[in-house]
PDB file of C-alpha atoms in Angstrom:
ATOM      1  CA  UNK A  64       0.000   0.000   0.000  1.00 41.00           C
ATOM      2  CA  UNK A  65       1.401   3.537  -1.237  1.00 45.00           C
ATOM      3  CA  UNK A  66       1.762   6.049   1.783  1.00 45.00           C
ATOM      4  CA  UNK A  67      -0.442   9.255   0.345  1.00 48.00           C
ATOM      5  CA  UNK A  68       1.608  12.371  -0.487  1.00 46.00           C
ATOM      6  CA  UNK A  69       0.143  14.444   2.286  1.00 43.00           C
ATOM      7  CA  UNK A  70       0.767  12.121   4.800  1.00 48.00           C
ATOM      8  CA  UNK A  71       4.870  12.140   4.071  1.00 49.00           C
ATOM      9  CA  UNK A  72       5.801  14.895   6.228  1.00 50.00           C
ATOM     10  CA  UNK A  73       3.201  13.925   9.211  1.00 49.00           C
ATOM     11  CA  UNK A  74       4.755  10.373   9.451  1.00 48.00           C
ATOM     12  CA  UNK A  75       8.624  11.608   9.425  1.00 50.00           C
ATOM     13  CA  UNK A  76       7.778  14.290  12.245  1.00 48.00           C
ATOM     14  CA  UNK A  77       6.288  11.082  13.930  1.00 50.00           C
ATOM     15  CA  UNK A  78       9.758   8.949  12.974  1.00 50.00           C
ATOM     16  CA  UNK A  79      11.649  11.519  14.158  1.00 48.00           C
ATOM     17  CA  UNK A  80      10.046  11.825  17.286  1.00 50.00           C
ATOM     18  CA  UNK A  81       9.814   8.412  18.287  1.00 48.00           C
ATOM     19  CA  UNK A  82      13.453   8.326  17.728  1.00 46.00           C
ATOM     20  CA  UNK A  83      14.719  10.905  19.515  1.00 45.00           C
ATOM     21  CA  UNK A  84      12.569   9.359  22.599  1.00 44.00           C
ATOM     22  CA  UNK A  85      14.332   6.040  22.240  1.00 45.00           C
ATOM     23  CA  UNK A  86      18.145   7.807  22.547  1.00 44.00           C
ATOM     24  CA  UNK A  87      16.948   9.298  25.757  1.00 41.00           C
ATOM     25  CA  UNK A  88      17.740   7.984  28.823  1.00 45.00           C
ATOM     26  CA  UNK A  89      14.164   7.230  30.297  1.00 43.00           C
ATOM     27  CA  UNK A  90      13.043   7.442  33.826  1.00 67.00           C
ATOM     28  CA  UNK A  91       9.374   6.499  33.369  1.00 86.00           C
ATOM     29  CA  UNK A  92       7.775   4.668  30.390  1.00 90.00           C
ATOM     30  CA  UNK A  93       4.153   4.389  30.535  1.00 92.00           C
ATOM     31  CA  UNK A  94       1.691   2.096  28.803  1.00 93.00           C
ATOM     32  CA  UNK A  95      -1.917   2.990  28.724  1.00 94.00           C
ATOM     33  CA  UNK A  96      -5.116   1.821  27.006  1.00 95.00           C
ATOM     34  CA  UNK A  97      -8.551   2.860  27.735  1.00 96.00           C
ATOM     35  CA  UNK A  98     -11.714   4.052  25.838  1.00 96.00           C
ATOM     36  CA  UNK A  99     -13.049   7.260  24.441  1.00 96.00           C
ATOM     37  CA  UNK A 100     -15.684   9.034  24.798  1.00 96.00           C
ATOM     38  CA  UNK A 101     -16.239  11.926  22.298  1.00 95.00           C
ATOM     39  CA  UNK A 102     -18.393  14.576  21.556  1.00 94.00           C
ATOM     40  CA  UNK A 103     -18.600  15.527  18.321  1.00 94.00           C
ATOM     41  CA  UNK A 104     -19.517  19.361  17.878  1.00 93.00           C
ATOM     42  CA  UNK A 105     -20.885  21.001  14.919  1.00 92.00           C
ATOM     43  CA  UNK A 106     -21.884  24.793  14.404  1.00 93.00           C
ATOM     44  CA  UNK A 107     -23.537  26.050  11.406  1.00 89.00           C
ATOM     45  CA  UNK A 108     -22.120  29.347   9.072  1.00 90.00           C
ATOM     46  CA  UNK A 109     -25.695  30.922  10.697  1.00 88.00           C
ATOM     47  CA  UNK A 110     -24.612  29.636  14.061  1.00 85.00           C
ATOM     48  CA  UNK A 111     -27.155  26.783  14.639  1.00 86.00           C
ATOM     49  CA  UNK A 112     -25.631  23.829  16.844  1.00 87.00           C
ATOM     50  CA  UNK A 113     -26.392  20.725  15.901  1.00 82.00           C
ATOM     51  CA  UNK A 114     -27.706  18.512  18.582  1.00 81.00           C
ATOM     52  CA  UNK A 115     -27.763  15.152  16.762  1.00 86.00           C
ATOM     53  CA  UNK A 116     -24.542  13.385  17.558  1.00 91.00           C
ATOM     54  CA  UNK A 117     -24.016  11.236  20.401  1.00 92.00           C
ATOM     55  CA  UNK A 118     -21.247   9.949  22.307  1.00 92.00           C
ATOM     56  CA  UNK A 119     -19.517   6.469  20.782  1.00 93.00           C
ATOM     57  CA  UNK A 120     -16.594   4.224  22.736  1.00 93.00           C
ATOM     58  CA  UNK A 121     -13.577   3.990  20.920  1.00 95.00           C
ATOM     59  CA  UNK A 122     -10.325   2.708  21.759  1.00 95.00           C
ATOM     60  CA  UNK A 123      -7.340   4.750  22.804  1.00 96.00           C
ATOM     61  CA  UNK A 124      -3.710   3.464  23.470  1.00 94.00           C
ATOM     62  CA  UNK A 125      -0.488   5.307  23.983  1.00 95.00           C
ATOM     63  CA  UNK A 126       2.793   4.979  25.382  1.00 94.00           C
ATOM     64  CA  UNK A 127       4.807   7.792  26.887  1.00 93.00           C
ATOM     65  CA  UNK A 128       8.207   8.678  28.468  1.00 91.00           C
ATOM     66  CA  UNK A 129       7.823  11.139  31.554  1.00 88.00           C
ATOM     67  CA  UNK A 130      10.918  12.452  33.566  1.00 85.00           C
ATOM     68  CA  UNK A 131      11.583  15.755  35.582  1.00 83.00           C
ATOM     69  CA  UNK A 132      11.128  19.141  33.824  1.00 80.00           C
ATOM     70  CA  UNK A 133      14.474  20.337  35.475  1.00 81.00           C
ATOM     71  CA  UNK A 134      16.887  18.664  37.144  1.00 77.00           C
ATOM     72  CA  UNK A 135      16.233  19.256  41.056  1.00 73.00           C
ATOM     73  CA  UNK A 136      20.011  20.058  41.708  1.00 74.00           C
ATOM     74  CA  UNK A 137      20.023  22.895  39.404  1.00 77.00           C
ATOM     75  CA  UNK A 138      17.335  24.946  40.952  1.00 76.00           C
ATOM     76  CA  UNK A 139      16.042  26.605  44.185  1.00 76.00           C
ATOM     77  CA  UNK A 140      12.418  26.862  43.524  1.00 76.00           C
ATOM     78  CA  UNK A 141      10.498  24.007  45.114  1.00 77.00           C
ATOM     79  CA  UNK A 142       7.761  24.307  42.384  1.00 77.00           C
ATOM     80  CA  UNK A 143      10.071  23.769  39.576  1.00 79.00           C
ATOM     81  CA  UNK A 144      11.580  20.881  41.531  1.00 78.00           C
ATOM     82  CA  UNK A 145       7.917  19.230  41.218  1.00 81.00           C
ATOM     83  CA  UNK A 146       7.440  19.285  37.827  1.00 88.00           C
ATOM     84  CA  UNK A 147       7.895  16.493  35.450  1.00 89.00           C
ATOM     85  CA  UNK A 148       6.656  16.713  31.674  1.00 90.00           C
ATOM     86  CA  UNK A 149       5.601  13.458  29.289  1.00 90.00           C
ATOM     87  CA  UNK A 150       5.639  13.003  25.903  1.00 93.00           C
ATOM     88  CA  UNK A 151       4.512  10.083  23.723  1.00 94.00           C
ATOM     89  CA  UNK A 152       2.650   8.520  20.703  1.00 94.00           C
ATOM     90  CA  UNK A 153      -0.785   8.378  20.636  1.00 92.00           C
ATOM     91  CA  UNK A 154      -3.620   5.909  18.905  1.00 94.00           C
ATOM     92  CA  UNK A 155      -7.048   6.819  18.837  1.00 96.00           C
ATOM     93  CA  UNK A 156     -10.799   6.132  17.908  1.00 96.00           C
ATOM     94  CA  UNK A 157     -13.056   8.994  17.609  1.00 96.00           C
ATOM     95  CA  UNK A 158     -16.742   7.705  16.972  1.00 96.00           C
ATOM     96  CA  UNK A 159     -20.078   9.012  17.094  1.00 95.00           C
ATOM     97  CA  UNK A 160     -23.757   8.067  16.382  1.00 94.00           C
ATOM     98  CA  UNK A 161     -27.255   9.848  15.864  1.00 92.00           C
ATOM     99  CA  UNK A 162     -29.989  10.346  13.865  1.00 89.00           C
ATOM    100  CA  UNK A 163     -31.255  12.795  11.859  1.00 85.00           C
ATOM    101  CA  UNK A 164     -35.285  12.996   9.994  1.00 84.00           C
ATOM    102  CA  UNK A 165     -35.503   9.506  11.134  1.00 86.00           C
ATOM    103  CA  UNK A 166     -32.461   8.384   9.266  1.00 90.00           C
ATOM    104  CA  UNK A 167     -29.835   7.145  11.659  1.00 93.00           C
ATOM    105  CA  UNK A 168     -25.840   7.561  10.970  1.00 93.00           C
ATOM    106  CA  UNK A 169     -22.908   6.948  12.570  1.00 95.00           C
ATOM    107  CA  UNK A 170     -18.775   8.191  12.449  1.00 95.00           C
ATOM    108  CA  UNK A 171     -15.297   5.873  12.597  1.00 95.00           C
ATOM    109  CA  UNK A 172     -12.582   7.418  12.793  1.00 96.00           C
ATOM    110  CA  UNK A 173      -8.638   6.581  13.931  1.00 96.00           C
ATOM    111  CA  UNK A 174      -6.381   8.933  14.363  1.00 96.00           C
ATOM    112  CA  UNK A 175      -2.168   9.011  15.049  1.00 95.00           C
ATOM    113  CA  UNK A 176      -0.164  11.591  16.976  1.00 94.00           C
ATOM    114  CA  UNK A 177       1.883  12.938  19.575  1.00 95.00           C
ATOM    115  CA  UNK A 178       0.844  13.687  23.385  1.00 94.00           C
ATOM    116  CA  UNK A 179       2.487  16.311  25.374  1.00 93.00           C
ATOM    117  CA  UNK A 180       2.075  16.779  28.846  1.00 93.00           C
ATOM    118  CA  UNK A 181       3.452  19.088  32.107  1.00 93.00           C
ATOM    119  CA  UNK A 182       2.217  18.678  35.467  1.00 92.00           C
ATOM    120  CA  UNK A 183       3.223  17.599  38.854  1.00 91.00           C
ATOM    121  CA  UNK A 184       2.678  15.141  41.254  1.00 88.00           C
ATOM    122  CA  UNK A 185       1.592  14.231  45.210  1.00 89.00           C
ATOM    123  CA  UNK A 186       2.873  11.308  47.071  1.00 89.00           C
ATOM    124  CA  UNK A 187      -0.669  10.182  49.231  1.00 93.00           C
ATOM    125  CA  UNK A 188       1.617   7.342  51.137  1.00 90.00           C
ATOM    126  CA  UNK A 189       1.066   3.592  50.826  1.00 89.00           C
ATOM    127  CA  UNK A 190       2.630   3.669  47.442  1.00 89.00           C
ATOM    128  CA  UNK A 191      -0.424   5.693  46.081  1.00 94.00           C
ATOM    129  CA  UNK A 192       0.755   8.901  44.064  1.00 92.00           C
ATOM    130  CA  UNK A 193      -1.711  11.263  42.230  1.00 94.00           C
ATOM    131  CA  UNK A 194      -0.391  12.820  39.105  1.00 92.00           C
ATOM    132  CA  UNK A 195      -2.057  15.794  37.361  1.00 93.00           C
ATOM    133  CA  UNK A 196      -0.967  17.397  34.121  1.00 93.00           C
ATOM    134  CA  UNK A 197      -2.143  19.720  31.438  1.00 95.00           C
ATOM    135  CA  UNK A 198      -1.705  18.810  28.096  1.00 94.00           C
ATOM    136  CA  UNK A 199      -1.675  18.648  23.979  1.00 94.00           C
ATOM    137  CA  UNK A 200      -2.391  16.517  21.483  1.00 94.00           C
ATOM    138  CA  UNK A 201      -1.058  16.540  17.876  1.00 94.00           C
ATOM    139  CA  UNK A 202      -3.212  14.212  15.450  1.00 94.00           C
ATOM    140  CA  UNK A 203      -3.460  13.473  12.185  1.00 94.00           C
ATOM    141  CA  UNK A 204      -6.483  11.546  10.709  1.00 95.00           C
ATOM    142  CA  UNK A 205      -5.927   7.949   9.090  1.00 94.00           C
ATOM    143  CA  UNK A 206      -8.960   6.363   8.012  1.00 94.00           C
ATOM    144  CA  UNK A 207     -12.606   6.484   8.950  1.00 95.00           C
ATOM    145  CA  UNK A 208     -16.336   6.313   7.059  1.00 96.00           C
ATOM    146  CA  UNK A 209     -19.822   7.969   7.830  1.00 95.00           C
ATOM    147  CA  UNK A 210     -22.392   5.376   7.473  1.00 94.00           C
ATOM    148  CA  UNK A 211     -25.910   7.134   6.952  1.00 92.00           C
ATOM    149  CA  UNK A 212     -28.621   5.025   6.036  1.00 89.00           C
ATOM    150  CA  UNK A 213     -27.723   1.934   3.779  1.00 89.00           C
ATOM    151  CA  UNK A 214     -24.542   4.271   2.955  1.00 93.00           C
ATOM    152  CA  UNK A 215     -21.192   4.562   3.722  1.00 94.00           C
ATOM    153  CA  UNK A 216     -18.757   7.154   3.022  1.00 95.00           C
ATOM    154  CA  UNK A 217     -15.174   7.387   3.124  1.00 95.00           C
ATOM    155  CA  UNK A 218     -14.012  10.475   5.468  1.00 94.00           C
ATOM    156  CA  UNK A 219     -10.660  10.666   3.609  1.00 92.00           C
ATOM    157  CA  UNK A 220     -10.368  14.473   1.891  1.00 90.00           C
ATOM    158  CA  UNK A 221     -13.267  15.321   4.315  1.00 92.00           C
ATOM    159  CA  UNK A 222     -12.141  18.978   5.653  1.00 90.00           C
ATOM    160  CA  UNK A 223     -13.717  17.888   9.179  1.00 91.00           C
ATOM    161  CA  UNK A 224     -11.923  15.221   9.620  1.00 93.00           C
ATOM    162  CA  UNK A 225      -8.387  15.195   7.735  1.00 91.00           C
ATOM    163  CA  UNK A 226      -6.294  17.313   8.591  1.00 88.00           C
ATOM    164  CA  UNK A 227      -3.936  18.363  11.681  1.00 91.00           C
ATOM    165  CA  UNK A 228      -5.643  18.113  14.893  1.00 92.00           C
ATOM    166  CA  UNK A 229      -4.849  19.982  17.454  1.00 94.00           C
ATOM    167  CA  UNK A 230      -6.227  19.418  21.371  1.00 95.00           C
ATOM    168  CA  UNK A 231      -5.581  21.067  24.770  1.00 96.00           C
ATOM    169  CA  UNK A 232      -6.751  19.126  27.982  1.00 96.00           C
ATOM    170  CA  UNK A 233      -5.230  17.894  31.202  1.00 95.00           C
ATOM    171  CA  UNK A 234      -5.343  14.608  32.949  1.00 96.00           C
ATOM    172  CA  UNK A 235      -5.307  12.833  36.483  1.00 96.00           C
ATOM    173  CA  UNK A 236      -3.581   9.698  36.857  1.00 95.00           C
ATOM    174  CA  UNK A 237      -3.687   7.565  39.936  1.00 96.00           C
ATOM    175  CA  UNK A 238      -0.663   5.190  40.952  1.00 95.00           C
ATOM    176  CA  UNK A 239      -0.343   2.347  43.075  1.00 94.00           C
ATOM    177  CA  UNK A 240       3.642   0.837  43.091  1.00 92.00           C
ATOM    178  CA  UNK A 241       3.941  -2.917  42.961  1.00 92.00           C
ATOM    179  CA  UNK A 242       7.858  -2.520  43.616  1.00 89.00           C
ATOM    180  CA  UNK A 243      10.807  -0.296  43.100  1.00 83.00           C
ATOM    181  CA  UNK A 244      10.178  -0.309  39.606  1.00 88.00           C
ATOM    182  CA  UNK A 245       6.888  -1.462  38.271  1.00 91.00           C
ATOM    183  CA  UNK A 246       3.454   0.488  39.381  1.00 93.00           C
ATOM    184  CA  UNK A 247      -0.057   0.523  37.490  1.00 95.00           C
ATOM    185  CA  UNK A 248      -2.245   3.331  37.288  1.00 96.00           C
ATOM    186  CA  UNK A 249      -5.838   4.468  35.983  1.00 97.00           C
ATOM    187  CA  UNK A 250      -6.756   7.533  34.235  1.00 97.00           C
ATOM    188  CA  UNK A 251      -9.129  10.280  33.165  1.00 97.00           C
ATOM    189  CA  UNK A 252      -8.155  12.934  30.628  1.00 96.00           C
ATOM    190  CA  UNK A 253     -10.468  15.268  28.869  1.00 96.00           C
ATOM    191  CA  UNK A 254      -9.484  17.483  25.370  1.00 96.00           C
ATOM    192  CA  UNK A 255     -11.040  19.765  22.932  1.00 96.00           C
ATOM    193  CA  UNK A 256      -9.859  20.994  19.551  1.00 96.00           C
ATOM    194  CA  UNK A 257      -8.892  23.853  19.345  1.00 94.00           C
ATOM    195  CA  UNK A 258      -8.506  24.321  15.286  1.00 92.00           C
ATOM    196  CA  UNK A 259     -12.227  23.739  14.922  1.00 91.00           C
ATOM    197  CA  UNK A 260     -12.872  27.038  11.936  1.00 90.00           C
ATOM    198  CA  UNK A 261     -13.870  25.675   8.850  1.00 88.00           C
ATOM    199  CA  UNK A 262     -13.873  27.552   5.360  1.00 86.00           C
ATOM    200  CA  UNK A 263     -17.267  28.177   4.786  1.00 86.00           C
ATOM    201  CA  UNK A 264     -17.608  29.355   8.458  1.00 87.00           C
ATOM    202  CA  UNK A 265     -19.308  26.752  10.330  1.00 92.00           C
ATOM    203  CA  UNK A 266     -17.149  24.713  13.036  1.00 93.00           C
ATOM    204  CA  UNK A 267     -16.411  21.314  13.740  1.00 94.00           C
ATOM    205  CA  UNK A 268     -14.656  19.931  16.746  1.00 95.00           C
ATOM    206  CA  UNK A 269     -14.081  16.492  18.156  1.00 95.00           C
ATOM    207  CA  UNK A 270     -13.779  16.746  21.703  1.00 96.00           C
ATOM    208  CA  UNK A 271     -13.068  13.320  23.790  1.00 96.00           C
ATOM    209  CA  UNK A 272     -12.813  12.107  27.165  1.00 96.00           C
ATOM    210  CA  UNK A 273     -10.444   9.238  28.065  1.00 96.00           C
ATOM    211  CA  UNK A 274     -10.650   6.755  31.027  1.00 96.00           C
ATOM    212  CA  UNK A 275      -8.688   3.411  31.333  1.00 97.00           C
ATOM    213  CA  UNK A 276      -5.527   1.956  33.265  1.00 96.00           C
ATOM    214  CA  UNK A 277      -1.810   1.190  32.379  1.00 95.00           C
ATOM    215  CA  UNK A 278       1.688   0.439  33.466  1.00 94.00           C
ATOM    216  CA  UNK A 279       4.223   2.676  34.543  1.00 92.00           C
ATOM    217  CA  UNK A 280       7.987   0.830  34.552  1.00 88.00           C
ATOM    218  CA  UNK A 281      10.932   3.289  35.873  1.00 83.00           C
ATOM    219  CA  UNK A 282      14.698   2.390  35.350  1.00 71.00           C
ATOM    220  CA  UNK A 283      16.709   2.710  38.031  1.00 58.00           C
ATOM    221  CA  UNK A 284      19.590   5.218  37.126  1.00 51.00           C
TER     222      UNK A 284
END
């Protein structure tokens, strides 16, 4: 299968990313899967919202590197000493269903990208630690259809749908350590588009919230 034209320069930024993570030396890698939830948002040019769509599960997987912002030695400021940032590659399933003059339809779509993330921390004791970050999301669409009716369309070249994503959202992210090394976690993130301005005014966002659980393994330095 021929890798489109457009899609080139989005997969080398991805190769390029991925392997400047894997030349770092990593303190955390995660490994998280989950589901989403998403809310698909749709404004008219006249500024009518259309209340049709409704929230679909889809999957979402991702794995990240997280380490300290700054290195604690190399600052004062107890707040800087806190924060730790993550970045990653993300898989995800944005879907939707509704129906509209009795004729019902529904959206697939998977998307690729990056996840960025800065936050901090709390140690509760026990081995519990809550983490809390805001963050961004850098997607780029990769196949989906509309089904409406008996019909199904391909969302490829669809303005709503392909093209650069871009989301801003935080997350919590609850620990429990198993050892030194090894701890698993659950999560809850929520994001919204922010590039949601289409050409012939109206708007179009896909805005999803994430729950699941995952696998945090640290390398002892």
């Amino acid at each position: 299968m021929n890798t489109p034209k457009y899609l080139t320069p989005f997969y080398t930024f991805i190769l390029i990313c991925l392997i400047s993570i894997s030349k770092l030396k990593a303190e955390d890698w995660s490994y998280q899967m989950g589901i989403n939830s998403t809310r698909f948002r749709y404004v008219s040019p006249s500024g009518l919202s259309q209340n049709s769509f409704q929230p679909d599960a889809g999957l979402h997987l991702s794995i990240l590197r997280s380490d300290r912002l700054i290195n604690p030695s190399k600052t004062k400021s107890r707040f800087l000493k806190k924060l730790d940032y993550h970045i990653g590659l993300d898989i995800n399933q944005y879907n939707a269903v509704g129906e509209t003059q009795n004729i019902p339809f529904s959206y697939t779509s998977n998307f690729v990208g990056i996840k960025l993330g800065i936050g901090s921390n709390a140690n509760l004791g026990r081995g519990l630690n809550l983490a809390y970050r805001a963050q961004s999301h850098i997607n780029k669409f990769v196949l989906g259809s509309q089904k409406m009716g008996n019909e199904v369309f391909n969302l490829r070249g669809n303005s709503q749908f392909d093209r650069i994503q871009w989301q801003l959202g935080g997350e919590v992210k609850l620990s429990k350590k198993i050892n030194s090394q090894v701890a698993t976690f659950i999560f809850f993130s929520e994001t919204w588009q922010m590039n949601n301005s289409q050409l012939d005014g109206s708007q179009f966002a896909i805005n999803p919230t994430s729950f699941g659980f995952g696998i945090q393994y640290s390398i002892l330095k």
